[in-house]
């Protein structure tokens, strides 16, 4: 989510005031192993002398001066109402290890910073290099398989699965090891899942556990996500208990 680091100034002088920045509709930016992820950003600024243009930039690193990556964008498209101007720009990002804009490698997953600029028609400028933060994350997938199907009541059901995420360096899916994942169960003809147990993915991201067969229902795995990887939920796998 977009998290403001400070409140915008309450006054409009002596230069432009940035009042709002929204990146990707306030959601984290999730990047897969091969596809191009496209998103937009909007910035609103006010100034009594008028705004000529305003824009934002996403960058990764400890400081803006020492950033190791920044995403480029197309020319801002601006609309003005009174002394307030809102500008929109489009971004795109994809996985790659080359040292160029609009590509990311595994070490750059997680928190990114947002820089914001607003230029007045009188050539004054407001520049905030760390206006807010967002997250650029490695896409995740989660699978589940409960067997045998059907199974006799009281017998053991084995529930397997795999948690994988985008490896931006290889541009492939890879297992996510050492992660806590919940096994959940939903009885047939009901809508709510309950957690049965929590297990940890192995060194290749695989999941394997057992439960007792009690009644017809659905089993699924749920991953809460991390700072570098979004949450994932497997579709429920139905087991017929006879």
Short mmCIF file of the C-alpha atoms (twelve columns), coordinates in Angstrom:
data_MODEL
# 
_entry.id   MODEL 
# 
loop_
_atom_site.group_PDB 
_atom_site.id 
_atom_site.type_symbol 
_atom_site.label_atom_id 
_atom_site.label_alt_id 
_atom_site.label_comp_id 
_atom_site.label_asym_id 
_atom_site.label_seq_id 
_atom_site.Cartn_x 
_atom_site.Cartn_y 
_atom_site.Cartn_z 
_atom_site.pdbx_PDB_model_num 
ATOM 1   C CA . UNK A 1   0.000   0.000   0.000   1 
ATOM 2   C CA . UNK A 2   1.057   3.624   -0.540  1 
ATOM 3   C CA . UNK A 3   2.200   4.970   2.835   1 
ATOM 4   C CA . UNK A 4   2.707   8.744   3.221   1 
ATOM 5   C CA . UNK A 5   5.837   9.627   5.143   1 
ATOM 6   C CA . UNK A 6   4.666   13.080  6.162   1 
ATOM 7   C CA . UNK A 7   1.737   15.468  5.887   1 
ATOM 8   C CA . UNK A 8   1.685   17.920  2.998   1 
ATOM 9   C CA . UNK A 9   2.179   21.588  3.961   1 
ATOM 10  C CA . UNK A 10  -1.012  23.490  4.667   1 
ATOM 11  C CA . UNK A 11  0.014   26.673  2.845   1 
ATOM 12  C CA . UNK A 12  0.236   27.310  -0.891  1 
ATOM 13  C CA . UNK A 13  3.184   29.725  -0.832  1 
ATOM 14  C CA . UNK A 14  6.016   30.268  -1.590  1 
ATOM 15  C CA . UNK A 15  5.888   27.394  -4.097  1 
ATOM 16  C CA . UNK A 16  3.677   24.551  -5.378  1 
ATOM 17  C CA . UNK A 17  2.130   22.261  -2.773  1 
ATOM 18  C CA . UNK A 18  1.837   18.527  -3.511  1 
ATOM 19  C CA . UNK A 19  -1.472  17.456  -2.003  1 
ATOM 20  C CA . UNK A 20  -1.884  13.868  -3.182  1 
ATOM 21  C CA . UNK A 21  0.059   11.044  -4.823  1 
ATOM 22  C CA . UNK A 22  -1.496  7.695   -5.811  1 
ATOM 23  C CA . UNK A 23  0.528   4.890   -7.387  1 
ATOM 24  C CA . UNK A 24  -1.172  1.807   -8.881  1 
ATOM 25  C CA . UNK A 25  -4.492  2.784   -7.236  1 
ATOM 26  C CA . UNK A 26  -2.838  2.426   -3.827  1 
ATOM 27  C CA . UNK A 27  -1.998  -1.259  -4.321  1 
ATOM 28  C CA . UNK A 28  1.356   -3.023  -4.302  1 
ATOM 29  C CA . UNK A 29  2.988   -3.587  -7.692  1 
ATOM 30  C CA . UNK A 30  3.294   -7.302  -8.465  1 
ATOM 31  C CA . UNK A 31  5.706   -8.430  -11.174 1 
ATOM 32  C CA . UNK A 32  5.762   -11.911 -12.712 1 
ATOM 33  C CA . UNK A 33  8.733   -13.762 -14.194 1 
ATOM 34  C CA . UNK A 34  8.121   -12.881 -17.853 1 
ATOM 35  C CA . UNK A 35  5.157   -10.556 -18.361 1 
ATOM 36  C CA . UNK A 36  5.303   -6.772  -18.401 1 
ATOM 37  C CA . UNK A 37  3.408   -5.150  -15.510 1 
ATOM 38  C CA . UNK A 38  1.775   -1.831  -16.411 1 
ATOM 39  C CA . UNK A 39  0.380   0.683   -13.940 1 
ATOM 40  C CA . UNK A 40  -0.308  4.394   -13.608 1 
ATOM 41  C CA . UNK A 41  0.358   7.109   -11.049 1 
ATOM 42  C CA . UNK A 42  -1.436  10.359  -10.305 1 
ATOM 43  C CA . UNK A 43  -0.133  13.464  -8.573  1 
ATOM 44  C CA . UNK A 44  -2.150  16.512  -7.546  1 
ATOM 45  C CA . UNK A 45  -0.575  19.869  -6.739  1 
ATOM 46  C CA . UNK A 46  -1.875  23.371  -6.092  1 
ATOM 47  C CA . UNK A 47  -0.319  26.805  -6.541  1 
ATOM 48  C CA . UNK A 48  -1.779  30.275  -6.837  1 
ATOM 49  C CA . UNK A 49  0.445   30.999  -9.862  1 
ATOM 50  C CA . UNK A 50  -0.678  27.740  -11.517 1 
ATOM 51  C CA . UNK A 51  1.044   24.390  -12.121 1 
ATOM 52  C CA . UNK A 52  2.807   23.799  -15.424 1 
ATOM 53  C CA . UNK A 53  3.502   20.086  -14.808 1 
ATOM 54  C CA . UNK A 54  3.790   17.593  -11.951 1 
ATOM 55  C CA . UNK A 55  5.182   14.084  -11.987 1 
ATOM 56  C CA . UNK A 56  6.348   11.178  -9.822  1 
ATOM 57  C CA . UNK A 57  9.124   8.607   -10.025 1 
ATOM 58  C CA . UNK A 58  9.658   5.261   -8.280  1 
ATOM 59  C CA . UNK A 59  13.170  4.471   -7.065  1 
ATOM 60  C CA . UNK A 60  14.916  1.760   -5.066  1 
ATOM 61  C CA . UNK A 61  17.792  2.211   -2.651  1 
ATOM 62  C CA . UNK A 62  18.730  3.765   0.662   1 
ATOM 63  C CA . UNK A 63  18.745  7.352   -0.635  1 
ATOM 64  C CA . UNK A 64  17.644  9.049   -3.823  1 
ATOM 65  C CA . UNK A 65  21.253  10.032  -4.594  1 
ATOM 66  C CA . UNK A 66  22.474  6.428   -4.224  1 
ATOM 67  C CA . UNK A 67  19.440  4.704   -5.799  1 
ATOM 68  C CA . UNK A 68  20.189  1.526   -7.748  1 
ATOM 69  C CA . UNK A 69  17.088  1.611   -9.939  1 
ATOM 70  C CA . UNK A 70  14.407  4.076   -11.013 1 
ATOM 71  C CA . UNK A 71  11.426  3.413   -13.261 1 
ATOM 72  C CA . UNK A 72  10.861  5.690   -16.229 1 
ATOM 73  C CA . UNK A 73  7.423   6.802   -17.409 1 
ATOM 74  C CA . UNK A 74  5.687   8.498   -20.299 1 
ATOM 75  C CA . UNK A 75  4.971   12.223  -20.458 1 
ATOM 76  C CA . UNK A 76  2.489   13.382  -17.782 1 
ATOM 77  C CA . UNK A 77  -1.044  14.197  -18.946 1 
ATOM 78  C CA . UNK A 78  -2.458  17.010  -16.825 1 
ATOM 79  C CA . UNK A 79  -5.856  18.519  -16.109 1 
ATOM 80  C CA . UNK A 80  -6.408  21.757  -14.184 1 
ATOM 81  C CA . UNK A 81  -9.299  23.022  -12.099 1 
ATOM 82  C CA . UNK A 82  -8.734  26.422  -10.559 1 
ATOM 83  C CA . UNK A 83  -5.319  26.415  -8.873  1 
ATOM 84  C CA . UNK A 84  -5.222  22.594  -8.620  1 
ATOM 85  C CA . UNK A 85  -3.629  20.376  -11.266 1 
ATOM 86  C CA . UNK A 86  -3.658  16.570  -11.474 1 
ATOM 87  C CA . UNK A 87  -1.165  14.793  -13.718 1 
ATOM 88  C CA . UNK A 88  -1.224  11.121  -14.733 1 
ATOM 89  C CA . UNK A 89  1.696   9.098   -16.065 1 
ATOM 90  C CA . UNK A 90  2.028   5.457   -17.129 1 
ATOM 91  C CA . UNK A 91  4.762   3.072   -15.963 1 
ATOM 92  C CA . UNK A 92  5.797   -0.427  -16.879 1 
ATOM 93  C CA . UNK A 93  8.196   -2.871  -15.244 1 
ATOM 94  C CA . UNK A 94  9.412   -6.405  -15.907 1 
ATOM 95  C CA . UNK A 95  11.896  -8.960  -14.599 1 
ATOM 96  C CA . UNK A 96  15.439  -8.763  -15.951 1 
ATOM 97  C CA . UNK A 97  19.017  -8.673  -14.654 1 
ATOM 98  C CA . UNK A 98  20.269  -6.093  -17.139 1 
ATOM 99  C CA . UNK A 99  21.245  -2.698  -15.760 1 
ATOM 100 C CA . UNK A 100 18.558  -0.617  -17.412 1 
ATOM 101 C CA . UNK A 101 15.383  1.219   -16.449 1 
ATOM 102 C CA . UNK A 102 12.022  -0.547  -16.135 1 
ATOM 103 C CA . UNK A 103 13.543  -3.914  -15.203 1 
ATOM 104 C CA . UNK A 104 14.041  -5.378  -11.723 1 
ATOM 105 C CA . UNK A 105 16.157  -8.144  -10.166 1 
ATOM 106 C CA . UNK A 106 15.454  -10.211 -7.052  1 
ATOM 107 C CA . UNK A 107 17.408  -7.952  -4.679  1 
ATOM 108 C CA . UNK A 108 15.103  -5.055  -5.578  1 
ATOM 109 C CA . UNK A 109 11.902  -6.725  -4.363  1 
ATOM 110 C CA . UNK A 110 10.223  -5.004  -1.425  1 
ATOM 111 C CA . UNK A 111 10.024  -1.351  -0.464  1 
ATOM 112 C CA . UNK A 112 10.362  1.317   -3.150  1 
ATOM 113 C CA . UNK A 113 10.277  5.071   -2.632  1 
ATOM 114 C CA . UNK A 114 8.221   7.648   -4.485  1 
ATOM 115 C CA . UNK A 115 9.690   10.986  -5.515  1 
ATOM 116 C CA . UNK A 116 7.293   13.782  -6.420  1 
ATOM 117 C CA . UNK A 117 7.801   17.079  -8.272  1 
ATOM 118 C CA . UNK A 118 5.522   20.029  -9.034  1 
ATOM 119 C CA . UNK A 119 6.565   22.927  -11.244 1 
ATOM 120 C CA . UNK A 120 4.827   26.283  -11.061 1 
ATOM 121 C CA . UNK A 121 4.112   28.414  -14.107 1 
ATOM 122 C CA . UNK A 122 6.403   31.032  -12.556 1 
ATOM 123 C CA . UNK A 123 9.258   28.449  -12.696 1 
ATOM 124 C CA . UNK A 124 9.249   27.666  -8.993  1 
ATOM 125 C CA . UNK A 125 9.526   23.981  -8.108  1 
ATOM 126 C CA . UNK A 126 8.697   21.738  -5.190  1 
ATOM 127 C CA . UNK A 127 10.663  18.476  -5.104  1 
ATOM 128 C CA . UNK A 128 10.114  15.758  -2.486  1 
ATOM 129 C CA . UNK A 129 12.454  12.842  -3.104  1 
ATOM 130 C CA . UNK A 130 10.878  10.547  -0.501  1 
ATOM 131 C CA . UNK A 131 7.211   11.538  -0.505  1 
ATOM 132 C CA . UNK A 132 5.889   8.035   0.216   1 
ATOM 133 C CA . UNK A 133 6.667   4.335   -0.139  1 
ATOM 134 C CA . UNK A 134 5.088   1.413   -1.969  1 
ATOM 135 C CA . UNK A 135 6.084   -2.191  -2.610  1 
ATOM 136 C CA . UNK A 136 7.251   -3.907  -5.786  1 
ATOM 137 C CA . UNK A 137 6.778   -7.630  -5.220  1 
ATOM 138 C CA . UNK A 138 7.634   -10.975 -6.812  1 
ATOM 139 C CA . UNK A 139 4.382   -12.617 -8.006  1 
ATOM 140 C CA . UNK A 140 3.348   -15.759 -6.100  1 
ATOM 141 C CA . UNK A 141 1.318   -18.917 -6.777  1 
ATOM 142 C CA . UNK A 142 0.008   -21.615 -4.431  1 
ATOM 143 C CA . UNK A 143 -1.336  -25.056 -5.326  1 
ATOM 144 C CA . UNK A 144 -3.049  -27.838 -3.355  1 
ATOM 145 C CA . UNK A 145 -3.965  -31.477 -3.883  1 
ATOM 146 C CA . UNK A 146 -5.827  -33.608 -1.324  1 
ATOM 147 C CA . UNK A 147 -5.889  -37.391 -1.855  1 
ATOM 148 C CA . UNK A 148 -7.062  -40.092 -2.049  1 
ATOM 149 C CA . UNK A 149 -10.425 -39.176 -3.541  1 
ATOM 150 C CA . UNK A 150 -12.804 -40.661 -2.452  1 
ATOM 151 C CA . UNK A 151 -11.594 -41.735 0.991   1 
ATOM 152 C CA . UNK A 152 -13.232 -43.754 3.758   1 
ATOM 153 C CA . UNK A 153 -14.210 -41.901 6.915   1 
ATOM 154 C CA . UNK A 154 -11.455 -41.999 9.547   1 
ATOM 155 C CA . UNK A 155 -8.708  -42.733 7.023   1 
ATOM 156 C CA . UNK A 156 -5.776  -40.424 6.354   1 
ATOM 157 C CA . UNK A 157 -5.852  -37.689 3.729   1 
ATOM 158 C CA . UNK A 158 -2.528  -36.437 2.381   1 
ATOM 159 C CA . UNK A 159 -2.538  -32.769 1.367   1 
ATOM 160 C CA . UNK A 160 0.316   -31.660 -0.862  1 
ATOM 161 C CA . UNK A 161 1.020   -28.382 -2.600  1 
ATOM 162 C CA . UNK A 162 3.673   -25.897 -3.637  1 
ATOM 163 C CA . UNK A 163 4.371   -22.242 -2.983  1 
ATOM 164 C CA . UNK A 164 6.240   -20.616 -5.858  1 
ATOM 165 C CA . UNK A 165 7.173   -17.050 -6.716  1 
ATOM 166 C CA . UNK A 166 8.703   -15.212 -9.632  1 
ATOM 167 C CA . UNK A 167 12.484  -15.425 -9.860  1 
ATOM 168 C CA . UNK A 168 13.294  -12.163 -11.609 1 
ATOM 169 C CA . UNK A 169 16.902  -13.192 -12.252 1 
ATOM 170 C CA . UNK A 170 16.053  -16.376 -14.160 1 
ATOM 171 C CA . UNK A 171 12.645  -15.202 -15.440 1 
ATOM 172 C CA . UNK A 172 11.071  -18.440 -14.164 1 
ATOM 173 C CA . UNK A 173 8.889   -19.610 -11.271 1 
ATOM 174 C CA . UNK A 174 10.825  -20.980 -8.275  1 
ATOM 175 C CA . UNK A 175 9.903   -22.592 -4.940  1 
ATOM 176 C CA . UNK A 176 9.661   -20.292 -1.917  1 
ATOM 177 C CA . UNK A 177 11.292  -22.131 0.976   1 
ATOM 178 C CA . UNK A 178 10.870  -21.744 4.744   1 
ATOM 179 C CA . UNK A 179 7.456   -20.036 4.604   1 
ATOM 180 C CA . UNK A 180 4.540   -20.564 6.992   1 
ATOM 181 C CA . UNK A 181 1.393   -21.682 5.162   1 
ATOM 182 C CA . UNK A 182 -2.025  -22.451 6.655   1 
ATOM 183 C CA . UNK A 183 -3.989  -25.555 5.733   1 
ATOM 184 C CA . UNK A 184 -7.709  -24.731 5.830   1 
ATOM 185 C CA . UNK A 185 -10.865 -26.834 5.541   1 
ATOM 186 C CA . UNK A 186 -14.431 -25.991 4.501   1 
ATOM 187 C CA . UNK A 187 -17.223 -28.564 4.960   1 
ATOM 188 C CA . UNK A 188 -19.468 -29.246 1.977   1 
ATOM 189 C CA . UNK A 189 -22.438 -26.844 1.645   1 
ATOM 190 C CA . UNK A 190 -20.791 -24.193 3.829   1 
ATOM 191 C CA . UNK A 191 -18.923 -21.006 2.902   1 
ATOM 192 C CA . UNK A 192 -16.353 -20.475 5.667   1 
ATOM 193 C CA . UNK A 193 -12.896 -21.998 5.871   1 
ATOM 194 C CA . UNK A 194 -11.210 -22.731 9.208   1 
ATOM 195 C CA . UNK A 195 -7.501  -23.286 9.798   1 
ATOM 196 C CA . UNK A 196 -6.564  -26.897 10.533  1 
ATOM 197 C CA . UNK A 197 -2.820  -26.418 11.024  1 
ATOM 198 C CA . UNK A 198 0.164   -24.356 9.911   1 
ATOM 199 C CA . UNK A 199 3.113   -25.965 8.148   1 
ATOM 200 C CA . UNK A 200 6.346   -24.726 6.579   1 
ATOM 201 C CA . UNK A 201 7.434   -25.080 2.952   1 
ATOM 202 C CA . UNK A 202 10.516  -27.235 2.408   1 
ATOM 203 C CA . UNK A 203 13.710  -26.259 0.593   1 
ATOM 204 C CA . UNK A 204 11.951  -26.395 -2.787  1 
ATOM 205 C CA . UNK A 205 8.736   -24.680 -1.687  1 
ATOM 206 C CA . UNK A 206 6.703   -27.892 -1.435  1 
ATOM 207 C CA . UNK A 207 4.032   -28.667 1.179   1 
ATOM 208 C CA . UNK A 208 3.051   -32.059 2.577   1 
ATOM 209 C CA . UNK A 209 0.874   -32.916 5.565   1 
ATOM 210 C CA . UNK A 210 -1.877  -35.318 6.638   1 
ATOM 211 C CA . UNK A 211 -5.326  -35.007 8.236   1 
ATOM 212 C CA . UNK A 212 -8.070  -37.448 9.214   1 
ATOM 213 C CA . UNK A 213 -11.050 -37.787 6.894   1 
ATOM 214 C CA . UNK A 214 -14.186 -36.754 8.784   1 
ATOM 215 C CA . UNK A 215 -16.669 -35.383 6.229   1 
ATOM 216 C CA . UNK A 216 -17.009 -34.218 2.646   1 
ATOM 217 C CA . UNK A 217 -15.304 -30.874 2.101   1 
ATOM 218 C CA . UNK A 218 -12.632 -28.704 0.573   1 
ATOM 219 C CA . UNK A 219 -8.985  -28.251 1.524   1 
ATOM 220 C CA . UNK A 220 -6.822  -25.305 0.585   1 
ATOM 221 C CA . UNK A 221 -3.500  -23.682 1.468   1 
ATOM 222 C CA . UNK A 222 -3.218  -19.976 2.372   1 
ATOM 223 C CA . UNK A 223 -0.019  -17.911 2.374   1 
ATOM 224 C CA . UNK A 224 -0.121  -14.537 4.164   1 
ATOM 225 C CA . UNK A 225 2.664   -12.977 2.087   1 
ATOM 226 C CA . UNK A 226 5.902   -11.167 2.969   1 
ATOM 227 C CA . UNK A 227 7.331   -7.744  2.202   1 
ATOM 228 C CA . UNK A 228 8.789   -9.065  -1.058  1 
ATOM 229 C CA . UNK A 229 6.004   -11.485 -2.062  1 
ATOM 230 C CA . UNK A 230 2.201   -11.043 -2.103  1 
ATOM 231 C CA . UNK A 231 -0.305  -13.292 -0.354  1 
ATOM 232 C CA . UNK A 232 -1.618  -16.333 -2.223  1 
ATOM 233 C CA . UNK A 233 -4.562  -18.690 -1.757  1 
ATOM 234 C CA . UNK A 234 -5.001  -22.034 -3.487  1 
ATOM 235 C CA . UNK A 235 -8.386  -22.987 -4.910  1 
ATOM 236 C CA . UNK A 236 -10.147 -25.505 -2.642  1 
ATOM 237 C CA . UNK A 237 -9.702  -29.197 -3.529  1 
ATOM 238 C CA . UNK A 238 -12.803 -31.286 -2.811  1 
ATOM 239 C CA . UNK A 239 -12.593 -34.654 -1.059  1 
ATOM 240 C CA . UNK A 240 -15.508 -37.090 -1.006  1 
ATOM 241 C CA . UNK A 241 -15.612 -38.997 2.305   1 
ATOM 242 C CA . UNK A 242 -17.509 -42.292 2.122   1 
# 
